[in-house]
Coordinates of C-alpha atoms (C1' of nucleotides) in Angstrom, one line a residue:
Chain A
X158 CA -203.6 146.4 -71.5
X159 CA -203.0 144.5 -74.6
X160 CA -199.1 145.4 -74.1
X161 CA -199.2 144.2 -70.7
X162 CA -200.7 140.8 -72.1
X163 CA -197.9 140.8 -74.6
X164 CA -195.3 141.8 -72.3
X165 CA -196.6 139.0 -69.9
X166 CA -197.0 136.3 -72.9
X167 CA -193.1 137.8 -73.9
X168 CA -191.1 136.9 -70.6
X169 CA -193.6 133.5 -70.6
X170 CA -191.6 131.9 -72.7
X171 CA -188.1 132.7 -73.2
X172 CA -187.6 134.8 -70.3
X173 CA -188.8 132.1 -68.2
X174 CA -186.5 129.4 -69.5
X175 CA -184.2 132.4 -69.1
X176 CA -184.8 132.2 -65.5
X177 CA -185.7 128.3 -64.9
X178 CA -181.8 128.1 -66.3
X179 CA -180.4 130.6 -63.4
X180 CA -182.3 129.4 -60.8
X181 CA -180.8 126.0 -61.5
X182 CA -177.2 127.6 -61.9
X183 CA -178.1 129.0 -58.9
X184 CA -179.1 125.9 -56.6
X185 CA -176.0 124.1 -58.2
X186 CA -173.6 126.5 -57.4
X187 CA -175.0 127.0 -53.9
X188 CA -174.8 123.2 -53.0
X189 CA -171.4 122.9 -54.3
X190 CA -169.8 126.2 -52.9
X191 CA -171.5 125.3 -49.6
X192 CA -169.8 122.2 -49.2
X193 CA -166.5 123.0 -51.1
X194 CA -166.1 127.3 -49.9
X195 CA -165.9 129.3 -53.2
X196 CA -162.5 128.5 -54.3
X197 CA -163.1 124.8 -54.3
X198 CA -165.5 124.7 -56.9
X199 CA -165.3 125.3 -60.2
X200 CA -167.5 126.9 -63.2
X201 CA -166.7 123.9 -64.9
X202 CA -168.2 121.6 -61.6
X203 CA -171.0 123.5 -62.1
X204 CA -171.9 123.8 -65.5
X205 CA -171.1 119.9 -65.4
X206 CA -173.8 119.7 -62.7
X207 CA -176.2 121.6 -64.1
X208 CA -175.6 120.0 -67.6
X209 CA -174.9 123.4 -69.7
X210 CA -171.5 124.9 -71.4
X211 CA -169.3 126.3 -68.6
X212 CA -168.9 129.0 -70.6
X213 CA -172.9 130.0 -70.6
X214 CA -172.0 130.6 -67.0
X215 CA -170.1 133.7 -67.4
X216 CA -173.0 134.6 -70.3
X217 CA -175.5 134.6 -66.9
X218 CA -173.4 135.6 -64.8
X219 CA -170.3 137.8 -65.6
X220 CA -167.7 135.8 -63.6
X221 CA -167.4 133.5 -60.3
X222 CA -167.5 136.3 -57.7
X223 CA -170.3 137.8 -59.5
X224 CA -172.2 134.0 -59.4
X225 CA -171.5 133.7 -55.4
X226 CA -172.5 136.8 -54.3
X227 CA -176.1 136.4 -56.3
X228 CA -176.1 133.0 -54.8
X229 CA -176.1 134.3 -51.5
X230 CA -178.1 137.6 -52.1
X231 CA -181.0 135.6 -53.5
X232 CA -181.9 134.2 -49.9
X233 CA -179.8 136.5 -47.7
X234 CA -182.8 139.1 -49.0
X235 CA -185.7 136.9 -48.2
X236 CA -184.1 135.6 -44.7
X237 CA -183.4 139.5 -44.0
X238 CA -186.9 141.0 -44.8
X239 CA -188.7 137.9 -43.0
X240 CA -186.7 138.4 -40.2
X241 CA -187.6 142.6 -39.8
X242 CA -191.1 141.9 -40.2
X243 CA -191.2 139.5 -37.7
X244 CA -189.4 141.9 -34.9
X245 CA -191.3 144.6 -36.4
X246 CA -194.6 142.9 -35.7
X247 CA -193.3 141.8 -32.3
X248 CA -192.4 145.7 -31.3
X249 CA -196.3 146.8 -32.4
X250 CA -197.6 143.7 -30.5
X251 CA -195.6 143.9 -27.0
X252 CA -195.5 147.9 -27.5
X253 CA -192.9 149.6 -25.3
X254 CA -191.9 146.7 -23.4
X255 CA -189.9 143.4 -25.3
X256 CA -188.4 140.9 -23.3
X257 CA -185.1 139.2 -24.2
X258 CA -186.3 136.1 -25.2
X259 CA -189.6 137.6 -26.7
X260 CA -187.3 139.7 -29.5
X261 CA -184.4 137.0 -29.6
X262 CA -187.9 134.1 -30.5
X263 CA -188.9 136.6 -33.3
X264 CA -185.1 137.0 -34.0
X265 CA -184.5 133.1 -34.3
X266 CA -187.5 131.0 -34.3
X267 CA -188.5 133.0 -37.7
X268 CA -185.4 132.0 -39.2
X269 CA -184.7 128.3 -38.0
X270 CA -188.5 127.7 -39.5
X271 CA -187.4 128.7 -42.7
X272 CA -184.8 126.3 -42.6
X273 CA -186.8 123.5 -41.5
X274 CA -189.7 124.0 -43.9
X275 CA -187.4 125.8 -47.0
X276 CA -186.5 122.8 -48.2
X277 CA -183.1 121.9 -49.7
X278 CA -182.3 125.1 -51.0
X279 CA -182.5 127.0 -47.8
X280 CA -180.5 124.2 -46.0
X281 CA -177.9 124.3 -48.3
X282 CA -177.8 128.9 -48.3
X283 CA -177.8 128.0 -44.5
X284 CA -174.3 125.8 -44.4
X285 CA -173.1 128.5 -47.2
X286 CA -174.0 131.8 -44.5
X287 CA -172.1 130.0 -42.3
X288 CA -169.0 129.8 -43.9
X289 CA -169.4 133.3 -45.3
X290 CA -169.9 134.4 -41.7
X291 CA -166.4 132.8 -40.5
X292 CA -164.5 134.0 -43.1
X293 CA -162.5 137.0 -42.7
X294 CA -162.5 140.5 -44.3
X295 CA -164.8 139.8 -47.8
X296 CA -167.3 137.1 -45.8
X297 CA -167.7 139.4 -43.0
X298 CA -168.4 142.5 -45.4
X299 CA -171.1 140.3 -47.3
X300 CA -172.7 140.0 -43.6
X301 CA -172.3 143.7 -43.0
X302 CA -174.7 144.5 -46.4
X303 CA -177.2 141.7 -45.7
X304 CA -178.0 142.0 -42.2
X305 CA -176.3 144.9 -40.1
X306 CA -180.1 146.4 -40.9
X307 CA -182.0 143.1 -39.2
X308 CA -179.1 143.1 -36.6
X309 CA -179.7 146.6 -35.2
X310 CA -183.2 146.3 -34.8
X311 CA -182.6 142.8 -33.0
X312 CA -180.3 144.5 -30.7
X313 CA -182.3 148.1 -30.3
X314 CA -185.1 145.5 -29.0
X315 CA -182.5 143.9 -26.6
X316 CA -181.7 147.5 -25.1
X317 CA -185.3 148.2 -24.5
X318 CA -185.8 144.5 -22.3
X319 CA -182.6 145.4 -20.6
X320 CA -182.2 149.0 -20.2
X321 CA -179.5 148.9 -17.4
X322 CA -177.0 146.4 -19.3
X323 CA -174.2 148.1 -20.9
X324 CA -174.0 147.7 -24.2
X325 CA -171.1 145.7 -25.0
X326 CA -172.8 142.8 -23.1
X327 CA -175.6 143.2 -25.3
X328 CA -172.9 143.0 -28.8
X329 CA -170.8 140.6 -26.8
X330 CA -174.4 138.3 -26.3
X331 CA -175.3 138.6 -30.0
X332 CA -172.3 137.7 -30.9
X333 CA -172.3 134.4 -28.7
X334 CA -176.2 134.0 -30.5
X335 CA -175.0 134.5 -33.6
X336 CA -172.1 132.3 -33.6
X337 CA -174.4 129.4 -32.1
X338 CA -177.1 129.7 -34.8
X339 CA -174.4 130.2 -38.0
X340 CA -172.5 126.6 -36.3
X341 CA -176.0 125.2 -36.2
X342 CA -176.7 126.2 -40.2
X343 CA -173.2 124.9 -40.7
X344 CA -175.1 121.4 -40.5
X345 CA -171.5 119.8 -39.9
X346 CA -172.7 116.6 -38.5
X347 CA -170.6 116.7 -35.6
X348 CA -173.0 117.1 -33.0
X349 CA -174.2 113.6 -34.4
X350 CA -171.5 111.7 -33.9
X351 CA -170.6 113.4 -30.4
X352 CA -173.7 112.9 -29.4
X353 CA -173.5 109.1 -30.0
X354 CA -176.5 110.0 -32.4
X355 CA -179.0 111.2 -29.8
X356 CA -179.2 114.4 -31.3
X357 CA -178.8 115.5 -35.1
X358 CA -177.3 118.4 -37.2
X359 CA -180.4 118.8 -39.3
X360 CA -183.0 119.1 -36.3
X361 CA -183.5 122.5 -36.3
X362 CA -186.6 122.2 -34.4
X363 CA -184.8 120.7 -31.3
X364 CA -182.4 124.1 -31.3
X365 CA -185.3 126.0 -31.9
X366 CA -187.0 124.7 -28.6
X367 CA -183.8 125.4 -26.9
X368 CA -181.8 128.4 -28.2
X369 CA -183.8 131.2 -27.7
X370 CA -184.6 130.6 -23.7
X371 CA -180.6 129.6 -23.6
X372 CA -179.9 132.7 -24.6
X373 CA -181.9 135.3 -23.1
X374 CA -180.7 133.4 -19.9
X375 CA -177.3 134.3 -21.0
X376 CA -177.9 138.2 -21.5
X377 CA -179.9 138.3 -18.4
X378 CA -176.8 137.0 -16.4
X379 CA -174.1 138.6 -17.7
X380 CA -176.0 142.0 -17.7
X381 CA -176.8 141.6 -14.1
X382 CA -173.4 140.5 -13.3
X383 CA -172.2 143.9 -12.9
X384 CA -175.1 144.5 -9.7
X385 CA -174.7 140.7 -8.4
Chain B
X80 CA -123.8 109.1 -23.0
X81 CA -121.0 110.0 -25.9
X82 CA -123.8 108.6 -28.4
X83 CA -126.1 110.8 -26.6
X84 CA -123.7 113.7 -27.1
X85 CA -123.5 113.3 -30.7
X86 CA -126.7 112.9 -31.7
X87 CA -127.7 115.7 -29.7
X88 CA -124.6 117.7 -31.5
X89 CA -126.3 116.3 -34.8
X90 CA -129.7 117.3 -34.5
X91 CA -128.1 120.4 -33.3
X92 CA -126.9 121.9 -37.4
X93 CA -129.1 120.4 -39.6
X94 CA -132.4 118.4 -38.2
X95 CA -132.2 122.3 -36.2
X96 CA -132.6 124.0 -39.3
X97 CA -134.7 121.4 -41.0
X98 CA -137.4 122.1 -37.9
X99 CA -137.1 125.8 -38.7
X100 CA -137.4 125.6 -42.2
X101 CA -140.4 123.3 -41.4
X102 CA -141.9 125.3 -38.5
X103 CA -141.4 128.5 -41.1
X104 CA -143.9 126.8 -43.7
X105 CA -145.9 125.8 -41.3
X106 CA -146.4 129.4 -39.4
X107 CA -146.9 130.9 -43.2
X108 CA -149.2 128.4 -43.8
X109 CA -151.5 128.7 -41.4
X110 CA -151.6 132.2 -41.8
X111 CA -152.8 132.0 -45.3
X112 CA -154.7 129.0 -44.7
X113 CA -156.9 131.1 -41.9
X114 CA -157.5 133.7 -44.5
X115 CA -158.3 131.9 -47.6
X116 CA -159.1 128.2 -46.9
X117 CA -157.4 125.5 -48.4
X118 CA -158.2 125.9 -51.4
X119 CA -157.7 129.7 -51.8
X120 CA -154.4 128.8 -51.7
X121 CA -151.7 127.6 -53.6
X122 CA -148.2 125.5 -52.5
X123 CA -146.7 128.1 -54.5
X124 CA -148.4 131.1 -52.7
X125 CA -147.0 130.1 -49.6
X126 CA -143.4 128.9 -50.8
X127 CA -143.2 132.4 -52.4
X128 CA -144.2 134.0 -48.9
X129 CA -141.7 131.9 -47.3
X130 CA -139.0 132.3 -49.7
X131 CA -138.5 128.9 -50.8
X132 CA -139.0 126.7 -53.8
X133 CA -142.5 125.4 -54.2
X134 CA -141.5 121.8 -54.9
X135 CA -139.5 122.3 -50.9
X136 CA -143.2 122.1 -49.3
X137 CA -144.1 118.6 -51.2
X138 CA -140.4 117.0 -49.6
X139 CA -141.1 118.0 -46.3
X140 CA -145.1 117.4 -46.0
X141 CA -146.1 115.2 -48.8
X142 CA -148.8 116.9 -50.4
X143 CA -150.8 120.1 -50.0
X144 CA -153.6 118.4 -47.8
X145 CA -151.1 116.5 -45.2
X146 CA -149.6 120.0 -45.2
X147 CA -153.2 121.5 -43.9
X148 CA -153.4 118.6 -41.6
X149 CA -150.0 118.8 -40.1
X150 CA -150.6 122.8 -39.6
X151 CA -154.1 121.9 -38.1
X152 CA -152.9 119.2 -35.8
X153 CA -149.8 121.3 -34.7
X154 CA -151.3 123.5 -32.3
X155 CA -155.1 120.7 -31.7
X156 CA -152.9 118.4 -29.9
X157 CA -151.6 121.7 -28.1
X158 CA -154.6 122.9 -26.7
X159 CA -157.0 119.4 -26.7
X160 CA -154.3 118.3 -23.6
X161 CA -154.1 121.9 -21.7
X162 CA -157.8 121.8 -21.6
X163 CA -157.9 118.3 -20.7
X164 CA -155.3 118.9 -18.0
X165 CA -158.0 122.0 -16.9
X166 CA -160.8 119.8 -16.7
X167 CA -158.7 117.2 -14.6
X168 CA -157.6 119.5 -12.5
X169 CA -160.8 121.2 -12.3
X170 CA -162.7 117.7 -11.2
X171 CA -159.9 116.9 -8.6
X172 CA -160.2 119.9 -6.9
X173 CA -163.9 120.3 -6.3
X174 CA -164.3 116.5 -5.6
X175 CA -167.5 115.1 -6.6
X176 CA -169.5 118.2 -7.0
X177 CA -168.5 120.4 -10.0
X178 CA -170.3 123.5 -11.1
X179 CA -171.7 124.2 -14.8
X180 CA -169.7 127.9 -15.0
X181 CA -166.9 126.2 -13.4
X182 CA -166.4 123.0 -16.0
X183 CA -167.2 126.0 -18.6
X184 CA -164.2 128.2 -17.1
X185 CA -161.6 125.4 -17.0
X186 CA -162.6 124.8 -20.7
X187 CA -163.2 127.9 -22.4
X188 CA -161.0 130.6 -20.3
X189 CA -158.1 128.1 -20.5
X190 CA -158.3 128.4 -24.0
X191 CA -159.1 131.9 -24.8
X192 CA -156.0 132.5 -22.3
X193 CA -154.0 130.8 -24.9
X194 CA -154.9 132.9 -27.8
X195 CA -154.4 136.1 -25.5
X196 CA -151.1 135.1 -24.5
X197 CA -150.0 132.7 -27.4
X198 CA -148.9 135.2 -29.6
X199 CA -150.1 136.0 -33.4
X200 CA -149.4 132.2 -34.6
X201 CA -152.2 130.9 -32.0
X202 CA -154.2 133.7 -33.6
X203 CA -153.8 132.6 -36.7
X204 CA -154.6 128.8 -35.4
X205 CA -157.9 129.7 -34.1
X206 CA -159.4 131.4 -37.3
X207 CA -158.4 128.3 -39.1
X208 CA -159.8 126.3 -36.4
X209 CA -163.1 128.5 -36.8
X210 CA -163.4 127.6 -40.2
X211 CA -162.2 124.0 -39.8
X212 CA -165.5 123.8 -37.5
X213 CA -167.7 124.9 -40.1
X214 CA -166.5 123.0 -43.0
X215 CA -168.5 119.6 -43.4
X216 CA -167.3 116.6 -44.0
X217 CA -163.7 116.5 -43.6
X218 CA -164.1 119.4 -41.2
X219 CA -165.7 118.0 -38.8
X220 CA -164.2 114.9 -39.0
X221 CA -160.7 116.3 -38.3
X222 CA -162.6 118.6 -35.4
X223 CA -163.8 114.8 -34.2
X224 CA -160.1 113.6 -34.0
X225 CA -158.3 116.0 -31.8
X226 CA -161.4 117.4 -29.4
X227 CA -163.6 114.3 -29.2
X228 CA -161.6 112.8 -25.6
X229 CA -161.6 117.1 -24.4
X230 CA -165.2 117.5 -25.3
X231 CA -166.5 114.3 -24.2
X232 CA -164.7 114.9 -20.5
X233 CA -166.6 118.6 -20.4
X234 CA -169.4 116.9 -21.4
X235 CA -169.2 114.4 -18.0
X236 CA -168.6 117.1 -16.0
X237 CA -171.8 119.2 -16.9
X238 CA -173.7 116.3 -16.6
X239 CA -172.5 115.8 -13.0
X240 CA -173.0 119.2 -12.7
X241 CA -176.8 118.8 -13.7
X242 CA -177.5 115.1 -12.8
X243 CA -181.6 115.6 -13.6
X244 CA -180.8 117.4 -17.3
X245 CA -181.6 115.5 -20.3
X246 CA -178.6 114.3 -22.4
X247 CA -179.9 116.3 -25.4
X248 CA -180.4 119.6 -23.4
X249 CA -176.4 119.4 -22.5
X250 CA -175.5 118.1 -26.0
X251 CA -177.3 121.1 -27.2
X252 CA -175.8 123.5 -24.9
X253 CA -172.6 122.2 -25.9
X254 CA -173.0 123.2 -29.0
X255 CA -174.0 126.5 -28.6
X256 CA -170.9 126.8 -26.7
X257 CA -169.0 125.6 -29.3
X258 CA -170.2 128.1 -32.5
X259 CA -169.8 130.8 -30.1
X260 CA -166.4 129.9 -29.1
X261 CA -165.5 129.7 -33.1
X262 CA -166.9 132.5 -34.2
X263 CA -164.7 134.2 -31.8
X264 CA -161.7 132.9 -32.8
X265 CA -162.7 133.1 -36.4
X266 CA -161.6 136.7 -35.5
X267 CA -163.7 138.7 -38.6
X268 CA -163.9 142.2 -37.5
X269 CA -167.6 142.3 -38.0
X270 CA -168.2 142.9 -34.1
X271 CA -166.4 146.0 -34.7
X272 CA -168.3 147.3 -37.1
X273 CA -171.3 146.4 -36.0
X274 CA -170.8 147.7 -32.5
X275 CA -169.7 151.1 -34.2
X276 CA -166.2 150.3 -32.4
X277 CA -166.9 149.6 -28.7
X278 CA -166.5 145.7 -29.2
X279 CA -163.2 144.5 -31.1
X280 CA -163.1 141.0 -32.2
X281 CA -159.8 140.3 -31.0
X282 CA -160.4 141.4 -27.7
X283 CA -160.6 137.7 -26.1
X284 CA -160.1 138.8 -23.0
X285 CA -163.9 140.9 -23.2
X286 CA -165.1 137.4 -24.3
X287 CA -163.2 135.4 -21.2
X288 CA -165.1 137.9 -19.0
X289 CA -168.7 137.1 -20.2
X290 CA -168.6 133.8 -21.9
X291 CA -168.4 131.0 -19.3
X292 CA -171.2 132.9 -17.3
X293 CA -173.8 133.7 -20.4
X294 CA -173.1 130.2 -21.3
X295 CA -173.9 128.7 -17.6
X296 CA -177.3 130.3 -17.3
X297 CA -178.4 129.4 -20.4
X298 CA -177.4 125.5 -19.7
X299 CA -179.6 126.3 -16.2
X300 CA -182.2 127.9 -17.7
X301 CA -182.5 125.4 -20.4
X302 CA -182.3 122.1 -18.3
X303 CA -185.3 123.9 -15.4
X304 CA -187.3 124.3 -18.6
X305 CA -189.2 121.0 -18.2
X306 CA -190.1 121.2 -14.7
X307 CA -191.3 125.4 -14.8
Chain C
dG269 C1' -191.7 133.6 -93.7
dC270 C1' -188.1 137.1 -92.2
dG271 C1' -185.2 140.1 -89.8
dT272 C1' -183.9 140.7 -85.0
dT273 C1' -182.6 139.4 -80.7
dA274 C1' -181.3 136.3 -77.3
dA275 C1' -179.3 131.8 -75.9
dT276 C1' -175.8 128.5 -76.5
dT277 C1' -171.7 126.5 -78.0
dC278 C1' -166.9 126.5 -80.1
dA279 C1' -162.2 127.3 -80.4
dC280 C1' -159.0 129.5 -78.1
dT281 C1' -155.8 132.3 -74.8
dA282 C1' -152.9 132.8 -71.2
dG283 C1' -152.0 131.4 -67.1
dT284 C1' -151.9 128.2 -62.9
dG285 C1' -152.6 123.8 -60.3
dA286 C1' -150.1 119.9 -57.7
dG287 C1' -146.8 116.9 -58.1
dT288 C1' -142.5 114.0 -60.0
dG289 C1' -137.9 112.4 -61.0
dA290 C1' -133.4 113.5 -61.8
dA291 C1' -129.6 116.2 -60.8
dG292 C1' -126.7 119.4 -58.2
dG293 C1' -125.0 120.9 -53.7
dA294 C1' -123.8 120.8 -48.9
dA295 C1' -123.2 118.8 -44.4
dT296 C1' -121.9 114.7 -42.1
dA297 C1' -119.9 110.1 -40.5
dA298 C1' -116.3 106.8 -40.9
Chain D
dT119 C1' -110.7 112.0 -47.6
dT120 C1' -114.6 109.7 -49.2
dA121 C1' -119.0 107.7 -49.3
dT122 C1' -123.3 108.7 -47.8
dT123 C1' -127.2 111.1 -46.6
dC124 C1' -130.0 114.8 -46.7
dC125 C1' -131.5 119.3 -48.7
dT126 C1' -132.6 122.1 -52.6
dT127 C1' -133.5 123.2 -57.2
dC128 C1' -134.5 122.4 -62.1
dA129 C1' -137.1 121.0 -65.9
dC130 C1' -141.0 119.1 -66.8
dT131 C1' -145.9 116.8 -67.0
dC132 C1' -150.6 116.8 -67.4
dA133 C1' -154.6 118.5 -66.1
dC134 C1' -157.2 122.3 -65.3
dT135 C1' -158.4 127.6 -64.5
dA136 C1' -161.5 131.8 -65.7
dG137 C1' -162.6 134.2 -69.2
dT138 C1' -163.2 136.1 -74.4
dG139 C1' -165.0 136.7 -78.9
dA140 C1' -166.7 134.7 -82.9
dA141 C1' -169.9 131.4 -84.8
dT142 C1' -174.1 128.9 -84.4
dT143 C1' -178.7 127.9 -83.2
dA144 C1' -183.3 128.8 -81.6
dA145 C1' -187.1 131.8 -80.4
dC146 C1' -189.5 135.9 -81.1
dG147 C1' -192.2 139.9 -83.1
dC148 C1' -194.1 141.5 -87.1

DNA sequence: GCGTTAATTCACTAGTGAGTGAAGGAATAA
DNA sequence: TTATTCCTTCACTCACTAGTGAATTAACGC
């Protein structure tokens, strides 16, 4: 008891500077490699940010691969559980029968409210998963590790609502979903300005009302193609 | 006409190898751009790939980031007018009364033809152009300058298509469309592994077979949502 | 207070970045 | 042939890269 008070008074003080310092590290370096991709920034940019010696950088963090990948693991972690949980929770709650959109709402909605209410931080992972998630080879392995798990339950849910579609409709259809909502993380701005500002990158709430029906729209077509 | 001659004889030796030489960085280029970004790579990196001297790439294209450009707009102007001439041809042949699957066709099948049948080089184009999309700032903006007029015409047609959809519900749509269609091209190889084999990313023509159609009932389903 | 441990900075290496300007070399036009 | 123009390379600049190991400073536990 007395250790544990210790212990808890120990990592109070240093230990929590200790990790006040990396989480800062951290939110730098994921604002700048989300706008500049990882070889455009710099340790130096972003011990110059952050306002510490470049060099405590490699202290934290080893080296600059190192630093990105705990960048993204930090949320990819909490996105991933939250995301399970919810389609978990939807599978008890419908029992042996999801629909499309039911398990693609659990899939999506969960996630675009963490970007909307997350705050900076979360917006910022969001633009970096999307560039991770277009880039060939290393980006697509990060993917694989963080959310092949999520991704297979989202699509073992799909099969159940649509037990006659073939499967490669169902990959092919979360592969259109997936590309829609990393482009919509991406937070490009280009929507904007096509749009003649009428509707806005960062109003996740507006895809929110829309993907989810869009899509289960889409796999119900294209799986009943086949029979039409 | 003997003026003619001769200039055509001159451009024949050496503006003929100049445009190969040229057409040679640019093809290596783009390859190494799609894979690494601009700035995972070095004048130098694709000189030696080519088998020139580095300081050759800053005579012919200035500097590193006209050299991007010039790669980029290469093959945008390329496809921004065959889809245009699609859409055209599209309109004039169903008169006043186009369908939301058949703008989407004329747009997106014309294009994924193109990286079916456009050899490795086009392959190379649309993973760049995938990442291009994603990229903020001067991504989008250089997505803005070539596609703008080609998006802007789809964009008339599916609102003929769908005369009592909101604005932001086809705006929306679009962009679905749009992240789906670059995630495609952005070619990663994570369908594969995900799907355990039975989807391969660069199978565009599994993608041509599905896309327009997913992507037409979800603009339906989306733009009834108001009135069911 | 005092030895220990962790955090931070310093001085430095070894290599790379884009880009320039002058010079050599080859094809061409008159 | 000769002057010119274009292509290509060379030698170089200047700034910056990631990362290391030693030195310094600060906090901690006793």
């Amino acid at each position: 008891m007395a250790t544990a008070v210790k212990n808890r008074i120990k990592t109070s003080a240093k230990a929590e500077q200790r990790a006040a310092t990396m989480d800062q590290i951290l939110d730098t370096a994921e604002y700048l490699f989300s706008r500049h991709g990882f070889y455009g920034v710099t340790l130096k940019d972003v011990a110059r940010s952050v306002g510490v010696h470049h060099t405590l950088i490699n202290y934290y963090f080893e080296d600059k691969k190192k630093l990105f990948e705990d960048v993204f693991a930090r949320r990819a972690v909490v996105t991933s559980h939250r995301r399970m949980k919810a389609l978990d929770d939807y599978a008890r709650e419908v029992g042996d029968s999801p629909t499309v959109e039911g398990a693609l709402r659990a899939f999506l909605d969960t996630d675009l409210d963490l970007y909307t209410e997350g705050g900076e931080g979360w917006r910022n992972y969001g633009a970096l998963g999307a560039q991770v998630a277009s880039t060939p080879e290393w980006g697509a392995r990060m993917m694989d590790e963080h959310f092949d798990p999520v991704v297979l339950r989202l699509i073992g849910l799909l099969k159940k609502a649509l037990p006659e579609c073939a499967e490669e409709d169902i990959f092919w259809g979360y592969h259109f979903v997936t590309g829609a909502l990393m482009l919509t993380l991406a937070k490009t701005g280009r929507i904007d300005k096509l749009s003649g500002g009428l509707c806005r990158s960062d109003d996740y709430a507006a895809v929110k009302e829309r993907m989810a029906t869009f899509m289960a729209a889409g796999f119900m077509s294209v799986c009943s193609r086949r029979k039409g």
